[in-house]
Short mmCIF file of C-alpha atoms and ligand atoms in Angstrom, two decimals:
data_model
loop_
_atom_site.label_atom_id
_atom_site.label_comp_id
_atom_site.label_asym_id
_atom_site.label_seq_id
_atom_site.Cartn_x
_atom_site.Cartn_y
_atom_site.Cartn_z
CA MET A 53 18.52 -6.56 -21.09
CA SER A 54 16.77 -3.73 -19.34
CA LYS A 55 14.71 -4.44 -16.27
CA LYS A 56 10.92 -4.46 -16.38
CA ARG A 57 9.30 -1.53 -14.64
CA VAL A 58 7.18 -1.88 -11.51
CA LEU A 59 4.85 0.80 -10.20
CA SER A 60 2.92 0.76 -6.98
CA CYS A 61 1.39 3.32 -4.68
CA ILE A 62 0.10 3.59 -1.14
CA GLN A 63 -2.26 6.07 0.47
CA PRO A 64 -0.86 8.24 3.26
CA THR A 65 -2.91 6.59 6.01
CA GLY A 66 -0.69 7.53 8.96
CA GLN A 67 1.59 5.13 10.72
CA ILE A 68 1.87 1.74 9.04
CA HIS A 69 1.03 -1.48 10.86
CA LEU A 70 2.30 -5.02 10.41
CA GLY A 71 -0.63 -5.82 8.10
CA ASN A 72 0.54 -3.08 5.70
CA TYR A 73 4.15 -4.11 6.11
CA PHE A 74 3.70 -7.79 5.31
CA GLY A 75 0.89 -7.10 2.84
CA ALA A 76 2.72 -4.60 0.66
CA VAL A 77 5.81 -2.80 1.90
CA LYS A 78 7.99 -5.87 2.48
CA ASN A 79 7.34 -7.02 -1.06
CA TRP A 80 8.19 -3.56 -2.43
CA VAL A 81 11.51 -3.76 -0.61
CA ASP A 82 12.23 -7.31 -1.76
CA ILE A 83 11.78 -6.65 -5.50
CA GLN A 84 13.99 -3.57 -5.74
CA ASP A 85 16.88 -5.42 -7.40
CA LYS A 86 14.82 -7.46 -9.77
CA TYR A 87 12.83 -4.58 -11.29
CA GLU A 88 13.12 -0.89 -11.97
CA CYS A 89 10.80 0.24 -9.19
CA VAL A 90 8.77 3.41 -8.94
CA TYR A 91 6.75 3.89 -5.75
CA GLY A 92 4.36 6.65 -4.85
CA VAL A 93 2.51 8.10 -1.89
CA VAL A 94 -0.87 9.04 -3.32
CA ASP A 95 -1.99 12.13 -1.44
CA LEU A 96 -4.50 13.10 -4.14
CA HIS A 97 -6.31 9.79 -3.69
CA ALA A 98 -6.57 10.51 0.03
CA MET A 99 -8.61 13.63 -0.81
CA THR A 100 -11.48 11.53 -2.18
CA MET A 101 -12.79 10.82 1.33
CA PRO A 102 -13.38 13.41 4.08
CA TYR A 103 -10.01 14.45 5.52
CA ASN A 104 -8.19 17.10 7.48
CA PRO A 105 -5.59 19.18 5.51
CA LYS A 106 -3.08 19.26 8.36
CA ASP A 107 -3.24 15.48 8.76
CA LEU A 108 -2.87 14.94 5.03
CA LYS A 109 0.35 16.90 4.92
CA GLU A 110 1.80 15.20 8.00
CA ASN A 111 0.72 11.73 6.92
CA THR A 112 2.27 12.19 3.48
CA LEU A 113 5.66 13.06 4.95
CA GLN A 114 5.27 10.29 7.50
CA MET A 115 4.55 7.68 4.82
CA ILE A 116 7.63 8.70 2.84
CA THR A 117 9.73 8.47 6.02
CA ASP A 118 8.22 5.12 7.03
CA LEU A 119 8.82 3.59 3.60
CA LEU A 120 12.46 4.67 3.66
CA ALA A 121 12.84 3.39 7.21
CA CYS A 122 11.39 -0.01 6.23
CA GLY A 123 13.93 -0.43 3.46
CA ILE A 124 12.88 1.39 0.31
CA ASP A 125 16.30 2.33 -0.99
CA PRO A 126 16.43 5.75 -2.67
CA ASP A 127 19.52 4.67 -4.63
CA LYS A 128 17.58 1.84 -6.22
CA SER A 129 13.98 2.99 -6.45
CA VAL A 130 12.13 6.19 -7.21
CA LEU A 131 9.86 7.31 -4.37
CA PHE A 132 7.56 10.19 -5.16
CA ILE A 133 4.65 12.16 -3.72
CA GLN A 134 1.85 12.03 -6.28
CA SER A 135 0.88 15.72 -6.14
CA MET A 136 4.49 16.71 -6.93
CA VAL A 137 4.16 15.03 -10.32
CA PRO A 138 1.39 17.01 -12.06
CA GLN A 139 1.53 14.74 -15.12
CA HIS A 140 -0.62 12.27 -13.16
CA THR A 141 -3.55 14.67 -13.08
CA GLU A 142 -2.91 15.84 -16.62
CA LEU A 143 -3.13 12.28 -17.90
CA THR A 144 -6.20 11.67 -15.73
CA TRP A 145 -8.14 14.24 -17.72
CA ILE A 146 -7.24 12.60 -21.00
CA PHE A 147 -8.18 9.20 -19.56
CA ASN A 148 -11.48 10.61 -18.27
CA CYS A 149 -12.33 11.12 -21.91
CA VAL A 150 -11.79 7.46 -22.82
CA THR A 151 -13.40 5.97 -19.69
CA SER A 152 -17.08 5.20 -19.71
CA TYR A 153 -19.43 6.37 -16.99
CA GLY A 154 -20.86 2.85 -16.84
CA GLU A 155 -17.62 1.08 -16.04
CA LEU A 156 -16.81 3.52 -13.23
CA SER A 157 -20.30 2.97 -11.79
CA ARG A 158 -19.53 -0.74 -11.55
CA MET A 159 -16.42 -0.33 -9.39
CA THR A 160 -17.09 -2.10 -6.08
CA GLN A 161 -14.81 0.23 -4.12
CA PHE A 162 -16.84 3.20 -5.32
CA LYS A 163 -20.09 1.50 -4.36
CA ASP A 164 -18.76 0.59 -0.91
CA LYS A 165 -17.27 3.98 -0.14
CA SER A 166 -20.19 5.99 -1.45
CA GLU A 167 -22.58 3.92 0.66
CA GLN A 168 -20.32 4.36 3.65
CA LEU A 169 -20.42 8.14 3.15
CA ALA A 170 -24.16 8.25 2.59
CA SER A 171 -24.81 6.27 5.76
CA LYS A 172 -22.64 8.59 7.85
CA SER A 173 -24.53 11.79 7.33
CA LYS A 174 -26.88 13.35 4.84
CA LYS A 175 -24.54 16.30 4.46
CA THR A 176 -21.44 14.46 3.24
CA VAL A 177 -21.11 14.57 -0.52
CA VAL A 178 -20.05 11.68 -2.68
CA SER A 179 -17.51 13.59 -4.76
CA THR A 180 -16.70 13.22 -8.42
CA GLY A 181 -13.16 12.62 -7.16
CA LEU A 182 -14.30 9.43 -5.45
CA PHE A 183 -16.04 8.40 -8.68
CA THR A 184 -13.00 8.99 -10.88
CA TYR A 185 -10.52 7.65 -8.30
CA PRO A 186 -9.75 4.61 -10.52
CA VAL A 187 -8.96 6.86 -13.49
CA LEU A 188 -6.32 8.67 -11.44
CA GLN A 189 -4.99 5.26 -10.42
CA ALA A 190 -4.78 4.23 -14.08
CA ALA A 191 -2.83 7.42 -14.77
CA ASP A 192 -0.47 6.64 -11.85
CA ILE A 193 0.37 3.35 -13.51
CA LEU A 194 0.34 4.27 -17.20
CA VAL A 195 2.15 7.58 -16.90
CA TYR A 196 5.22 5.40 -16.19
CA ASN A 197 4.15 2.78 -18.71
CA ALA A 198 4.69 0.17 -15.99
CA ASN A 199 4.89 -3.54 -16.81
CA TYR A 200 3.91 -4.83 -13.37
CA VAL A 201 1.84 -3.55 -10.48
CA PRO A 202 2.15 -5.27 -7.10
CA VAL A 203 -1.29 -4.98 -5.55
CA GLY A 204 -3.61 -6.81 -3.21
CA LYS A 205 -6.65 -8.69 -4.43
CA ASP A 206 -8.85 -5.74 -3.48
CA GLN A 207 -7.24 -3.70 -6.27
CA GLU A 208 -7.76 -6.27 -9.01
CA GLN A 209 -10.78 -4.48 -10.46
CA HIS A 210 -8.91 -1.18 -10.63
CA LEU A 211 -6.07 -2.84 -12.48
CA GLU A 212 -8.48 -4.44 -14.91
CA LEU A 213 -9.91 -0.99 -15.60
CA THR A 214 -6.38 0.35 -16.11
CA ARG A 215 -5.83 -2.26 -18.82
CA ASN A 216 -9.14 -1.43 -20.46
CA ILE A 217 -8.15 2.21 -20.54
CA ALA A 218 -4.77 1.34 -22.07
CA VAL A 219 -6.38 -0.80 -24.75
CA ARG A 220 -9.06 1.76 -25.55
CA PHE A 221 -6.48 4.53 -25.79
CA ASN A 222 -4.30 2.41 -28.07
CA ASN A 223 -7.23 1.53 -30.34
CA GLN A 224 -8.37 5.10 -30.58
CA PHE A 225 -5.04 6.92 -30.89
CA GLY A 226 -2.39 4.34 -31.79
CA GLU A 227 -0.38 1.68 -29.92
CA PHE A 228 1.43 3.29 -27.05
CA PHE A 229 0.60 1.95 -23.59
CA ASN A 230 1.61 -1.42 -22.14
CA GLU A 231 -1.09 -3.52 -20.59
CA PRO A 232 0.24 -3.72 -17.04
CA GLU A 233 0.02 -7.04 -15.22
CA PRO A 234 -0.70 -7.48 -11.53
CA LEU A 235 2.09 -8.92 -9.41
CA PHE A 236 0.42 -10.96 -6.71
CA THR A 237 2.60 -12.42 -3.99
CA GLU A 238 1.91 -14.85 -1.22
CA ILE A 239 1.06 -12.68 1.75
CA PRO A 240 0.29 -13.70 5.32
CA LYS A 241 -3.20 -12.77 6.37
CA LEU A 242 -2.79 -10.95 9.67
CA MET A 243 -5.87 -10.57 11.81
CA SER A 244 -6.76 -8.14 14.57
CA LEU A 245 -5.17 -9.03 17.92
CA ALA A 246 -8.27 -8.15 19.89
CA ASP A 247 -10.73 -9.71 17.46
CA PRO A 248 -8.94 -12.34 15.37
CA THR A 249 -11.99 -12.90 13.16
CA LYS A 250 -11.38 -9.48 11.54
CA LYS A 251 -8.53 -8.32 9.32
CA MET A 252 -5.82 -6.26 11.10
CA SER A 253 -6.76 -2.65 10.49
CA LYS A 254 -6.27 0.71 12.12
CA SER A 255 -9.92 1.62 11.82
CA LEU A 256 -10.84 -1.04 14.40
CA GLY A 257 -8.86 0.81 17.09
CA GLU A 258 -5.50 0.86 18.92
CA LYS A 259 -5.51 -2.60 20.42
CA HIS A 260 -6.32 -4.31 17.15
CA TYR A 261 -3.08 -3.65 15.29
CA ILE A 262 0.68 -3.52 15.85
CA GLY A 263 2.23 -0.36 14.45
CA VAL A 264 5.60 -0.97 12.85
CA PHE A 265 6.88 2.06 14.78
CA ASP A 266 5.10 1.39 18.08
CA ASP A 267 7.65 1.42 20.87
CA GLU A 268 8.76 -1.77 22.56
CA ALA A 269 6.50 -1.51 25.61
CA VAL A 270 3.42 -0.90 23.46
CA THR A 271 4.29 -3.78 21.13
CA ARG A 272 4.77 -6.18 24.03
CA LYS A 273 1.59 -5.06 25.74
CA LYS A 274 -0.53 -5.44 22.59
CA ILE A 275 0.79 -8.94 21.96
CA ARG A 276 0.48 -9.96 25.60
CA SER A 277 -3.17 -8.88 25.54
CA ALA A 278 -3.98 -10.63 22.26
CA VAL A 279 -7.08 -12.80 22.41
CA THR A 280 -6.07 -16.48 22.34
CA ASP A 281 -8.78 -18.77 23.58
CA THR A 282 -12.34 -17.79 22.91
CA GLY A 283 -13.61 -21.20 23.94
CA GLU A 284 -15.28 -21.76 20.60
CA THR A 285 -12.95 -24.34 19.15
CA GLN A 286 -13.13 -28.04 19.76
CA GLY A 287 -10.64 -30.88 19.93
CA ASN A 288 -7.37 -30.14 18.20
CA GLU A 289 -8.63 -27.18 16.20
CA MET A 290 -6.53 -24.06 16.73
CA SER A 291 -8.40 -20.94 17.81
CA ALA A 292 -8.26 -17.95 15.45
CA GLY A 293 -6.19 -15.97 17.97
CA VAL A 294 -3.52 -18.64 18.41
CA ALA A 295 -3.39 -19.24 14.67
CA ASN A 296 -2.91 -15.49 14.16
CA LEU A 297 0.09 -15.38 16.52
CA ILE A 298 1.58 -18.36 14.69
CA THR A 299 1.01 -16.58 11.36
CA LEU A 300 2.77 -13.51 12.68
CA LEU A 301 5.70 -15.54 13.99
CA LYS A 302 5.98 -17.22 10.60
CA ALA A 303 5.80 -13.88 8.79
CA CYS A 304 8.78 -12.80 10.90
CA GLY A 305 10.70 -15.77 9.49
CA LYS A 306 10.76 -17.91 12.64
CA ASN A 307 9.96 -21.22 10.97
CA ASN A 308 11.58 -23.44 13.61
CA ALA A 309 9.69 -21.77 16.42
CA VAL A 310 6.49 -22.10 14.42
CA GLU A 311 7.06 -25.83 14.14
CA ASP A 312 7.83 -26.18 17.85
CA PHE A 313 4.77 -24.23 18.96
CA THR A 314 2.54 -26.07 16.52
CA ASN A 315 3.76 -29.42 17.86
CA ALA A 316 3.30 -28.22 21.43
CA PHE A 317 -0.23 -27.19 20.56
CA HIS A 318 -1.11 -30.59 19.17
CA SER A 319 0.31 -32.41 22.16
CA GLY A 320 -1.64 -30.11 24.47
CA GLU A 321 1.48 -28.54 25.96
CA LEU A 322 1.36 -25.08 24.44
CA LYS A 323 1.74 -22.23 26.90
CA TYR A 324 0.20 -19.08 25.47
CA LYS A 325 2.63 -16.93 27.37
CA ASP A 326 5.61 -18.57 25.67
CA LEU A 327 4.04 -18.13 22.25
CA LYS A 328 3.30 -14.49 22.96
CA ASP A 329 6.80 -13.78 24.27
CA ALA A 330 8.38 -15.42 21.24
CA THR A 331 6.10 -13.50 18.88
CA ALA A 332 6.84 -10.18 20.58
CA ASP A 333 10.60 -10.90 20.42
CA ALA A 334 10.37 -11.73 16.71
CA VAL A 335 8.35 -8.61 15.92
CA LEU A 336 10.80 -6.41 17.82
CA GLU A 337 13.79 -8.02 16.14
CA LEU A 338 12.20 -7.02 12.83
CA THR A 339 11.03 -3.52 13.74
CA THR A 340 13.82 -2.20 15.98
CA PRO A 341 16.18 -1.39 13.07
CA PHE A 342 13.28 0.33 11.25
CA LYS A 343 12.68 2.54 14.27
CA GLN A 344 16.36 3.46 14.47
CA LYS A 345 16.40 4.35 10.79
CA LYS A 346 13.28 6.46 11.20
CA THR A 347 14.83 8.42 14.06
CA GLU A 348 17.90 9.08 11.90
CA LEU A 349 15.74 10.29 9.02
CA LEU A 350 13.69 12.59 11.22
CA ASN A 351 16.86 14.07 12.67
CA ASP A 352 17.95 15.18 9.22
CA ARG A 353 15.00 16.98 7.76
CA ALA A 354 17.15 18.77 5.19
CA TYR A 355 18.24 15.42 3.73
CA LEU A 356 14.68 14.17 3.71
CA ASP A 357 13.41 17.28 2.00
CA LYS A 358 16.15 17.17 -0.62
CA LEU A 359 15.46 13.50 -1.29
CA ILE A 360 11.74 14.16 -1.76
CA ARG A 361 12.44 16.95 -4.25
CA GLU A 362 15.06 14.99 -6.17
CA HIS A 363 12.83 11.95 -6.49
CA ALA A 364 9.82 14.01 -7.57
CA GLY A 365 12.10 15.44 -10.25
CA LYS A 366 13.05 11.95 -11.44
CA ALA A 367 9.41 10.91 -11.54
CA ARG A 368 8.44 14.07 -13.44
CA ALA A 369 11.10 13.43 -16.06
CA MET A 370 9.78 9.90 -16.65
CA ALA A 371 6.15 11.04 -16.68
CA GLU A 372 6.79 13.99 -18.98
CA LYS A 373 8.09 11.67 -21.70
CA THR A 374 4.75 9.89 -21.65
CA LEU A 375 2.79 13.13 -21.74
CA GLU A 376 4.72 14.46 -24.72
CA LYS A 377 3.86 11.36 -26.71
CA VAL A 378 0.25 11.28 -25.48
CA LYS A 379 -0.26 14.91 -26.49
CA LYS A 380 1.00 14.21 -29.99
CA LEU A 381 -1.29 11.20 -30.35
CA THR A 382 -4.38 12.93 -29.01
CA GLY A 383 -4.08 16.17 -30.99
CA ILE A 384 -3.23 18.46 -28.11
CA TYR A 385 -1.32 21.50 -29.34
CA SER A 386 2.15 21.49 -27.83
N1 LIG B 681 -5.91 2.36 -4.71
C1 LIG B 681 -4.71 1.84 -4.07
C2 LIG B 681 -5.05 1.41 -2.66
O1 LIG B 681 -5.95 1.95 -2.05
C3 LIG B 681 -3.62 2.88 -4.02
C4 LIG B 681 -3.13 3.25 -5.37
C5 LIG B 681 -3.30 4.44 -6.01
C6 LIG B 681 -2.36 2.42 -6.25
N2 LIG B 681 -2.68 4.44 -7.20
C7 LIG B 681 -2.10 3.22 -7.40
C8 LIG B 681 -1.88 1.11 -6.14
C9 LIG B 681 -1.36 2.68 -8.46
C10 LIG B 681 -1.14 0.59 -7.23
C11 LIG B 681 -0.89 1.40 -8.37
O2 LIG B 681 -4.38 0.54 -2.13
#
């Protein structure tokens, strides 16, 4: 029996942090044997918010490199750069014509981001690209006729729209697209180190996140400086900062240590320094091989470049099959 196909994409946001790793990338790596996986770095989506062209190009290459370094295996999965597969944008146009203005207006991400832009400055435009962002996302998924899409809860609405588009297309032009299902996995919720009431994110600033590729000294320093006791908790309630370190230790697979530290906490014997040292050791045990792999990749740019081109070619071949069929169904002369 042939494997079901999985498609997922990530924006080229610059260096990935442990929140991204445990929230998405680790799962992508883990399911490579079970499914036929197709993963993309969506540079065209990154153009929907103000950006710098030089950064976009660098971040795109960096994201490809980081994904490979973290364990995306190019012999198992396809890893493409979205703009190198023009069928995504071709299909987007066709989908634009079956997507209603009203349903795009209801997308919460559009509402949030357009408000964010409007509040920044009167001069920034809310682009049509930002408005039709979810249509491009639907094309990313349906151009490969994917069965499953691993995404976070924040992308649920976009996936729902993708299914609506598939159904509407099928009703209008004939059964063709699958209705892709989300693939939710249990993910640890990592919080900022400096403000453990907020989600770990790069936008909060350097000391709030741990970059997967931060060097050892930086990693240790960030963890050593993590906020533990804010004096707000009472009795045997764990503070958000301590709980966050425990979550991180658990995410790194150190279940025995988690149990020991939790017991120590409840008997009032927990030393924060010990917890921090153990957490830093666990994080470095995880990330050190990734850093070595990244160095290797960056030392062989010819290999990297060849891989990117080969994989874009594989993705194009898959996507072109869909476009041929879609053109027939929709009456496009070809
Ligand atoms: N919108 C997604 C995000 O911001 C990224 C994305 C683009 C995506 N195309 C996709 C995710 C297709 C899954 C499938 O996280």
